[in-house]
């Protein structure tokens, strides 16, 4: 299954919820990084990590499908 077909196939409900949580983490991380005031370096670093982790969670969740057929045996 190529990447285009994988993105177009239905995503299980659990992974839809997980994708939305990931998008929320990206939003929180982006807000922390774009804050108009100077924040401590620890908080800024945590914001960067939140943005990256949320992006990874969202991407992996979006590419998860309900198809159970494995292409490894072909």
Tab-separated table of C-alpha atoms in Angstrom:
chain	number	residue	atom	x	y	z
A	1	UNK	CA	0.000	0.000	0.000
A	2	UNK	CA	1.548	3.302	-1.028
A	3	UNK	CA	1.345	6.480	1.021
A	4	UNK	CA	-1.522	8.036	-0.998
A	5	UNK	CA	-3.759	4.983	-0.567
A	6	UNK	CA	-2.857	4.785	3.119
A	7	UNK	CA	-3.881	8.396	3.753
A	8	UNK	CA	-7.188	7.931	1.899
A	9	UNK	CA	-8.263	4.770	3.770
A	10	UNK	CA	-10.444	5.067	6.895
A	11	UNK	CA	-8.716	5.750	10.209
A	12	UNK	CA	-9.888	3.879	13.352
A	13	UNK	CA	-11.710	5.975	15.953
A	14	UNK	CA	-8.967	5.635	18.589
A	15	UNK	CA	-6.373	7.023	16.205
A	16	UNK	CA	-8.660	9.905	15.228
A	17	UNK	CA	-8.798	10.886	18.897
A	18	UNK	CA	-5.027	10.440	19.197
A	19	UNK	CA	-4.517	12.592	16.072
A	20	UNK	CA	-6.611	15.381	17.611
A	21	UNK	CA	-4.607	15.194	20.834
A	22	UNK	CA	-1.426	15.484	18.765
A	23	UNK	CA	-2.791	18.547	16.978
A	24	UNK	CA	-3.624	20.114	20.337
A	25	UNK	CA	-0.040	19.496	21.504
A	26	UNK	CA	1.259	21.174	18.352
A	27	UNK	CA	-0.981	24.168	19.029
A	28	UNK	CA	0.159	24.479	22.648
A	29	UNK	CA	3.816	24.087	21.691
A	30	UNK	CA	3.498	26.642	18.898
A	31	UNK	CA	1.790	29.102	21.221
A	32	UNK	CA	4.579	28.761	23.778
A	33	UNK	CA	7.242	29.242	21.108
A	34	UNK	CA	5.493	32.273	19.621
A	35	UNK	CA	4.784	33.986	22.961
A	36	UNK	CA	5.350	37.748	22.734
A	37	UNK	CA	7.070	37.815	26.119
A	38	UNK	CA	10.402	36.322	27.087
A	39	UNK	CA	9.884	32.954	28.733
A	40	UNK	CA	12.432	30.916	30.670
A	41	UNK	CA	14.543	28.636	28.503
A	42	UNK	CA	13.052	25.529	30.156
A	43	UNK	CA	9.529	26.489	29.107
A	44	UNK	CA	10.649	27.393	25.575
A	45	UNK	CA	12.450	24.071	25.238
A	46	UNK	CA	9.376	22.213	26.490
A	47	UNK	CA	7.269	24.071	23.907
A	48	UNK	CA	9.562	22.874	21.141
A	49	UNK	CA	9.363	19.298	22.353
A	50	UNK	CA	5.558	19.520	22.571
A	51	UNK	CA	5.341	20.762	18.998
A	52	UNK	CA	7.576	17.995	17.649
A	53	UNK	CA	5.891	15.232	19.670
A	54	UNK	CA	2.437	16.427	18.643
A	55	UNK	CA	3.457	16.473	14.993
A	56	UNK	CA	4.795	12.932	15.158
A	57	UNK	CA	1.713	11.642	16.974
A	58	UNK	CA	-0.590	13.297	14.435
A	59	UNK	CA	1.329	11.992	11.426
A	60	UNK	CA	1.524	8.410	12.676
A	61	UNK	CA	-2.140	8.424	13.704
A	62	UNK	CA	-3.222	9.718	10.301
A	63	UNK	CA	-1.337	6.938	8.502
A	64	UNK	CA	-2.875	4.150	10.594
A	65	UNK	CA	-5.511	2.179	8.678
A	66	UNK	CA	-8.160	-0.408	9.425
A	67	UNK	CA	-6.926	-2.723	6.680
A	68	UNK	CA	-5.656	-5.967	8.193
A	69	UNK	CA	-4.085	-7.428	5.052
A	70	UNK	CA	-0.293	-7.506	5.245
A	71	UNK	CA	1.855	-6.843	2.178
A	72	UNK	CA	4.914	-8.436	3.822
A	73	UNK	CA	3.937	-11.908	2.575
A	74	UNK	CA	4.007	-10.832	-1.100
